[in-house]
Amino acid sequence: VKTIRVRTKPPYAVAIGEDALSQLPAAIDRLRPSKVFVITSPRVRDFWGKELGRHVPANWIEVADGEQHKTLPTLERITRELVKQGADRKSVVVAFGGGVIGDMAGFAAATYMRGIPVVQVPTTLLAQVDAAIGGKTGVNLPEGKNLVGAFHQPRAVIADTRVLETLPPREFRAGLFEVIKSGAIADARLFSTLERERDKVLARDMGVLESVIAAAVQVKARIVAADEHEGDLRRILNFGHTVGHALEAESNYRQFLHGEAVAWGMIAAAEIGVNSGVMRAEDAERLIDLIIEYGPLPAVSAKPRRILMLIQSDKKTMRGVPHFVLTPKIGAAKVVSGIASPVVRAAVEGICQR
Ligand SMILES: NC(=O)c1ccc[n+]([C@@H]2O[C@H](COP(=O)([O-])OP(=O)(O)OC[C@H]3O[C@@H](n4cnc5c(N)ncnc54)[C@H](O)[C@@H]3O)[C@@H](O)[C@H]2O)c1
Ligand SMILES: [Zn+2]
C-alpha cells in the first residue's frame, strides 16, 4: 500500500493499493468518533459492503447513485437519516462509492451540524484518482451540474484497488482517461508507463494499477495543495474539459461517460495545441495515439456548430473568450486564451469526423 500526503490545511493521507481498506479502522479511530455512518449505494454495498463491514462497525445509509440522483432531495434524505440514526457533532461520515456518492456524502458532512469529518473510500477509478481528492463536494440543480456545494477536505482517503475488480469495463476505461490526463499535464513518466503497460493496466494488474493510480493521485495532490480553493493553478486539471463538457451537455449527459468526453476533449486540445503553435506535432500524436489505444470512444454525432456554441457558454469562458488548457509537451500544461476561432472550429470538426 502506497501513501500520499495532501498538504492542505489540515493535511491528510491517501492510502492506495490492494488491501488499503485495512487502514480504514486506524484512520477512523484517530478521529475519535461517537458513531460512524457509511453512506453508500445498494450496488456498492452488494459488492463490497461485507468487506468494509469487516473493518468498521457502522450505521449504514443507502441512496441511489446515478448522476440523476445527485440532487438536493437526496441530500435531504441523507441528512434526515443522519438525524434519525442519532448522528451528532462527533460523528464521522464514510463516503463509500463512486464520485456521485463521494460528492453527496462529502456535502452532507460539510453541512450536517455545520460540518462533521468525512473519510472518502472511493470505489470507482474516477473517484480514486480525482473526485475523492481535493475537497470539492456538492450536488446538481435542474439548471446545471455541481451548482450547489462546499469545499470540505476529507480527513483521509482510502483507495483500495481490489474494489475496482467489479467495475464495468467501460467505467474503468473512462477513469483511465483521467489518468492519461494527469500524465499529459504533469507527469511524463506516468504517461510513458501508460504507453508501455497498456495490456497490464487494462487487465487490472494490481501492481501496475497501484503505481499508476498513485502517480495520478500525486498529480492531483500536488496541484490541490498549492491551490486549495481553485484559483488559477487548479485549472490545468481541466485539460480536455472545455470540449468535454460541451459534448456531455450536448448529449444531455447520456452518450458519454465523463472520462470519454474528456478523452475527446484532449484530442481536440492536442489539435488546438499544434495549430496554435503551442504543442509539437509529435507530442500531439503520442497523446492522440494513447487515447485511441485505451478506447474505443463513442463517436461524436453532434453538429460541430452546436459544440462550438456550448464551448462559448462554458463557465471557463471569460467575457466570451474561451480559455484552453494546452500541453506544450507531454507532462506540462498551461492556460491559453485568445485562441483564434478557426483553430477551435477545425479541432471540433476534427473530432466529429473521426
Ligand atoms: N469532487 C470532485 O472534485 C469531482 C471530480 C470529478 C468528478 N466528480 C463527480 O463524480 C461523479 C462521477 O463519478 P463516477 O464516475 O465515480 O460515477 P458514479 O459515482 O455514478 O459511479 C458509476 C457507477 O459505478 C458503480 N460502482 C461504483 N463503484 C463500483 C464498484 N466498485 N464495482 C461496480 N460498480 C461500482 C456505481 O453504482 C455507478 O453505477 C460526477 O457526479 C462528477 O461530478 C467530482
Ligand atoms: Zn474530469
XYZ file of C-alpha atoms and ligand atoms in Angstrom:
399
model
C 0.000 0.000 0.000
C 1.318 3.430 -1.002
C 0.578 6.565 0.984
C 0.426 10.058 -0.485
C 0.066 13.189 1.630
C -2.162 16.014 0.526
C -0.769 19.147 2.135
C -3.941 21.115 2.639
C -4.982 22.585 5.989
C -5.317 20.175 7.698
C -3.258 17.700 5.649
C -4.471 14.173 5.023
C -3.209 10.872 3.678
C -4.383 8.904 0.658
C -3.749 5.161 1.008
C -3.649 3.321 -2.319
C -3.339 -0.381 -3.029
C -4.571 -3.887 -2.595
C -5.997 -4.121 0.905
C -5.795 -0.368 1.601
C -9.119 -0.938 3.385
C -7.223 -2.464 6.295
C -6.062 1.086 7.074
C -9.608 2.370 7.476
C -10.002 1.479 11.179
C -6.901 3.460 12.168
C -7.954 6.410 10.003
C -11.337 6.450 11.738
C -10.060 5.830 15.278
C -7.822 8.873 15.001
C -10.973 10.988 14.726
C -12.406 9.550 17.984
C -15.946 9.361 16.599
C -19.099 8.890 18.658
C -20.593 6.925 15.761
C -19.618 6.062 12.189
C -22.032 6.437 9.265
C -21.277 4.735 5.973
C -23.073 6.429 3.095
C -23.214 4.195 0.044
C -25.371 2.869 -2.797
C -27.122 -0.513 -2.950
C -24.818 -1.628 -5.749
C -21.592 -0.781 -3.942
C -22.919 -2.305 -0.730
C -23.865 -5.526 -2.563
C -20.374 -5.922 -3.964
C -18.224 -4.640 -1.134
C -20.357 -3.902 1.926
C -19.368 -7.075 3.741
C -15.702 -6.368 3.165
C -15.997 -2.824 4.533
C -18.096 -4.096 7.439
C -15.266 -6.440 8.442
C -13.119 -3.380 9.101
C -15.560 -0.993 10.787
C -18.794 -1.441 12.668
C -21.059 1.296 11.340
C -24.544 2.571 10.716
C -25.439 2.401 7.035
C -27.283 4.881 4.865
C -28.105 3.796 1.312
C -29.048 6.102 -1.534
C -29.203 5.574 -5.292
C -26.020 6.713 -7.022
C -26.833 7.673 -10.615
C -25.925 11.213 -11.659
C -29.685 11.955 -11.785
C -29.829 11.327 -8.022
C -27.042 13.779 -7.158
C -29.640 16.288 -6.017
C -30.833 18.351 -3.054
C -33.701 15.905 -2.358
C -31.177 13.059 -1.951
C -29.038 15.284 0.258
C -32.077 15.944 2.411
C -32.724 12.204 2.689
C -29.132 11.600 3.777
C -29.120 14.338 6.409
C -32.525 13.377 7.812
C -31.366 9.779 8.007
C -28.305 11.013 9.941
C -30.641 12.698 12.435
C -32.882 9.649 12.658
C -29.938 7.344 13.330
C -28.564 9.634 16.020
C -25.602 11.364 14.365
C -24.116 14.178 16.441
C -21.231 16.631 16.112
C -18.720 13.932 16.962
C -19.937 11.500 14.314
C -17.907 10.631 11.236
C -19.163 10.028 7.709
C -17.551 7.430 5.464
C -18.326 8.091 1.788
C -18.276 4.638 0.195
C -18.873 4.689 -3.550
C -18.112 6.449 -6.810
C -17.893 10.178 -7.371
C -21.641 10.660 -7.041
C -21.698 9.179 -3.531
C -18.443 10.954 -2.652
C -19.758 14.364 -3.707
C -23.091 13.901 -1.901
C -21.762 12.306 1.278
C -18.981 14.893 1.373
C -21.521 17.704 1.050
C -23.734 16.128 3.713
C -20.702 16.004 6.029
C -19.759 19.587 5.149
C -23.161 20.877 6.194
C -24.525 18.471 8.808
C -24.480 20.406 12.095
C -22.230 22.914 10.295
C -19.684 20.254 9.463
C -18.515 16.837 10.626
C -15.477 14.888 9.372
C -15.632 12.726 6.251
C -13.394 9.861 5.204
C -13.554 9.112 1.493
C -13.486 5.458 0.398
C -13.763 5.787 -3.395
C -14.827 2.690 -5.338
C -14.547 3.798 -8.963
C -11.295 4.577 -10.707
C -12.512 8.109 -11.454
C -13.268 8.706 -7.792
C -9.931 7.241 -6.667
C -7.816 9.448 -8.903
C -9.999 12.532 -8.964
C -13.313 13.042 -7.152
C -12.255 11.836 -3.678
C -9.275 14.175 -3.522
C -9.378 17.928 -3.290
C -12.370 18.611 -1.082
C -14.914 19.680 -3.693
C -18.360 18.407 -2.711
C -21.843 19.192 -3.926
C -24.969 18.340 -5.861
C -26.599 19.259 -9.151
C -29.609 21.513 -9.727
C -32.063 21.043 -12.596
C -30.329 24.143 -14.033
C -26.879 22.591 -14.139
C -24.209 20.369 -12.658
C -22.491 20.970 -9.314
C -24.176 24.332 -8.778
C -24.533 23.890 -5.001
C -21.641 22.727 -2.896
C -18.830 23.396 -0.478
C -15.142 22.812 -0.011
C -14.713 20.148 2.659
C -11.410 18.295 2.697
C -11.630 14.635 3.715
C -9.695 13.577 6.816
C -8.381 10.519 4.973
C -8.831 8.786 1.615
C -8.677 5.003 1.297
C -8.376 3.826 -2.318
C -8.414 0.025 -2.300
C -7.576 -1.237 -5.785
C -9.379 -4.556 -5.234
C -12.788 -2.893 -5.372
C -12.065 -1.965 -8.988
C -12.424 -5.642 -9.965
C -16.200 -5.328 -10.142
C -16.229 -2.067 -12.079
C -17.783 -2.427 -15.569
C -15.062 -2.218 -18.259
C -16.442 0.977 -19.738
C -16.423 2.753 -16.353
C -12.900 1.521 -15.771
C -11.633 2.834 -19.109
C -13.411 6.147 -18.567
C -11.412 6.550 -15.364
C -8.219 5.739 -17.228
C -8.725 8.745 -19.488
C -8.441 10.979 -16.421
C -5.241 9.111 -15.546
C -3.952 9.827 -19.057
C -4.884 13.474 -18.429
C -2.772 13.547 -15.254
C 0.204 12.182 -17.134
C -0.271 14.565 -20.039
C -0.425 17.710 -17.875
C 2.084 16.922 -15.166
C 3.846 13.552 -15.223
C 5.713 12.395 -18.335
C 6.794 9.190 -16.560
C 3.225 8.229 -15.788
C 2.430 8.896 -19.443
C 5.209 6.537 -20.616
C 4.104 3.876 -18.153
C 0.600 4.044 -19.605
C 2.079 3.619 -23.098
C 4.314 0.728 -22.101
C 1.989 -1.178 -19.752
C -1.296 -0.811 -21.573
C -2.139 -4.519 -21.502
C -1.452 -4.873 -17.803
C -3.342 -1.701 -16.971
C -6.385 -2.852 -18.950
C -6.149 -6.323 -17.368
C -6.266 -4.524 -13.993
C -2.965 -5.958 -12.859
C -2.947 -4.887 -9.203
C 0.729 -3.948 -9.046
C 0.675 -1.745 -12.137
C -2.676 -0.257 -11.161
C -1.401 0.711 -7.740
C 1.504 2.595 -9.254
C -0.463 4.422 -11.959
C -3.237 5.372 -9.522
C -0.647 6.600 -7.029
C 1.026 8.708 -9.714
C -2.289 10.259 -10.771
C -3.219 10.947 -7.145
C 0.187 12.564 -6.652
C -0.511 14.946 -9.538
C -3.859 15.994 -8.111
C -2.499 16.162 -4.542
C 0.290 18.494 -5.577
C -1.960 20.829 -7.517
C -4.712 20.879 -4.887
C -2.280 21.619 -2.049
C -0.837 24.544 -3.982
C -4.299 25.861 -4.807
C -6.819 24.707 -2.233
C -9.707 26.923 -3.296
C -9.464 26.646 -7.036
C -7.577 29.668 -8.244
C -5.591 29.554 -11.457
C -3.285 26.631 -10.874
C -6.071 24.088 -10.434
C -7.374 24.997 -13.843
C -4.780 22.826 -15.561
C -6.727 19.848 -14.169
C -9.392 20.882 -16.649
C -7.302 19.779 -19.614
C -9.736 18.322 -22.158
C -12.713 19.528 -20.149
C -13.760 22.580 -22.185
C -14.712 20.479 -25.200
C -15.528 17.518 -22.902
C -18.190 19.459 -21.006
C -19.665 20.696 -24.280
C -20.010 17.101 -25.515
C -21.619 15.996 -22.250
C -24.069 18.893 -22.241
C -24.906 18.475 -25.942
C -25.915 14.845 -25.379
C -27.703 15.558 -22.084
C -25.091 13.506 -20.221
C -26.369 10.344 -21.913
C -23.969 9.486 -24.698
C -20.590 9.767 -22.988
C -19.203 8.881 -19.633
C -17.359 11.891 -18.253
C -13.925 10.382 -18.917
C -14.891 9.562 -22.506
C -15.974 13.136 -23.158
C -12.705 14.347 -21.639
C -10.807 11.950 -23.914
C -12.396 13.597 -26.970
C -11.640 16.954 -25.392
C -7.967 16.051 -25.051
C -7.836 15.008 -28.704
C -9.325 18.387 -29.649
C -6.905 20.177 -27.291
C -3.980 18.394 -28.931
C -5.132 19.626 -32.346
C -5.579 23.142 -30.984
C -2.146 22.943 -29.375
C -0.466 22.060 -32.646
C -2.391 24.520 -34.788
C -1.735 27.402 -32.412
C 1.968 26.635 -32.256
C 1.932 25.663 -28.576
C 2.483 21.909 -28.974
C 4.817 19.905 -31.160
C 3.090 17.598 -33.637
C 4.969 14.525 -32.339
C 3.708 15.079 -28.805
C 0.160 15.588 -30.007
C 0.405 12.350 -31.954
C 1.613 10.464 -28.877
C -1.295 11.797 -26.862
C -3.893 11.000 -29.506
C -2.433 7.522 -30.068
C -2.525 6.735 -26.366
C -6.156 7.819 -26.067
C -7.125 5.673 -29.065
C -5.237 2.719 -27.543
C -7.371 2.930 -24.428
C -10.563 3.257 -26.497
C -12.961 2.706 -28.122
C -14.768 6.006 -27.627
C -18.408 6.514 -28.604
C -18.452 8.558 -31.811
C -19.257 12.262 -31.668
C -22.533 12.590 -33.510
C -23.348 16.241 -32.751
C -23.025 19.027 -35.275
C -19.780 20.991 -34.849
C -21.779 24.225 -34.661
C -23.702 23.008 -31.592
C -20.485 22.035 -29.834
C -18.876 25.389 -30.642
C -21.868 27.227 -29.199
C -21.632 25.262 -25.966
C -17.907 25.957 -25.713
C -18.745 29.666 -25.893
C -21.092 29.349 -22.932
C -18.775 27.180 -20.815
C -18.196 28.574 -17.343
C -14.476 28.726 -18.018
C -15.179 31.222 -20.747
C -14.377 34.735 -19.634
C -16.028 37.674 -21.382
C -16.812 35.409 -24.309
C -13.197 34.305 -24.780
C -12.775 30.590 -24.213
C -9.649 29.619 -22.306
C -7.977 26.369 -23.193
C -5.623 24.281 -21.155
C -2.923 23.180 -23.571
C 0.083 20.907 -23.138
C 3.238 22.435 -24.655
C 4.787 18.986 -24.226
C 3.877 15.712 -22.526
C 3.947 16.394 -18.788
C 3.428 20.168 -18.859
C 0.342 22.362 -19.149
C -0.674 25.980 -19.330
C -3.822 28.003 -19.743
C -4.001 29.852 -23.050
C -6.580 32.437 -24.020
C -7.260 34.148 -27.291
C -7.097 31.050 -29.474
C -8.352 32.059 -32.905
C -11.822 30.681 -33.528
C -10.907 28.941 -36.829
C -8.376 26.884 -34.849
C -11.047 25.809 -32.360
C -13.502 25.127 -35.159
C -11.028 22.930 -37.039
C -10.347 20.875 -33.913
C -14.054 20.389 -33.203
C -14.711 19.431 -36.822
C -11.791 17.036 -36.486
C -13.307 15.045 -33.622
C -16.708 15.000 -35.338
C -15.128 13.274 -38.344
C -13.084 10.652 -36.513
N -15.446 16.446 -6.374
C -14.650 16.418 -7.418
O -13.581 17.026 -7.422
C -15.061 15.612 -8.605
C -14.115 15.330 -9.612
C -14.516 14.538 -10.682
C -15.810 14.058 -10.740
N -16.704 14.340 -9.758
C -18.089 13.831 -9.793
O -18.045 12.418 -9.791
C -19.230 11.929 -10.401
C -18.880 10.754 -11.290
O -18.281 9.759 -10.517
P -18.147 8.244 -11.016
O -17.629 8.226 -12.387
O -17.434 7.526 -9.969
O -19.667 7.798 -11.172
P -20.702 7.109 -10.162
O -20.475 7.502 -8.770
O -22.053 7.386 -10.734
O -20.380 5.568 -10.322
C -20.542 4.953 -11.578
C -21.243 3.617 -11.466
O -20.357 2.658 -10.901
C -20.996 1.926 -9.853
N -19.941 1.491 -8.952
C -19.236 2.227 -8.061
N -18.257 1.501 -7.523
C -18.331 0.267 -8.070
C -17.573 -0.921 -7.931
N -16.503 -0.980 -7.151
N -17.946 -2.002 -8.658
C -19.010 -1.932 -9.502
N -19.737 -0.840 -9.686
C -19.401 0.257 -8.980
C -21.984 2.880 -9.307
O -23.017 2.202 -8.633
C -22.461 3.622 -10.540
O -23.477 2.890 -11.161
C -19.856 13.097 -11.112
O -21.017 13.494 -10.418
C -18.809 14.186 -11.058
O -19.365 15.477 -10.974
C -16.339 15.103 -8.701
Zn -12.871 15.320 -15.103
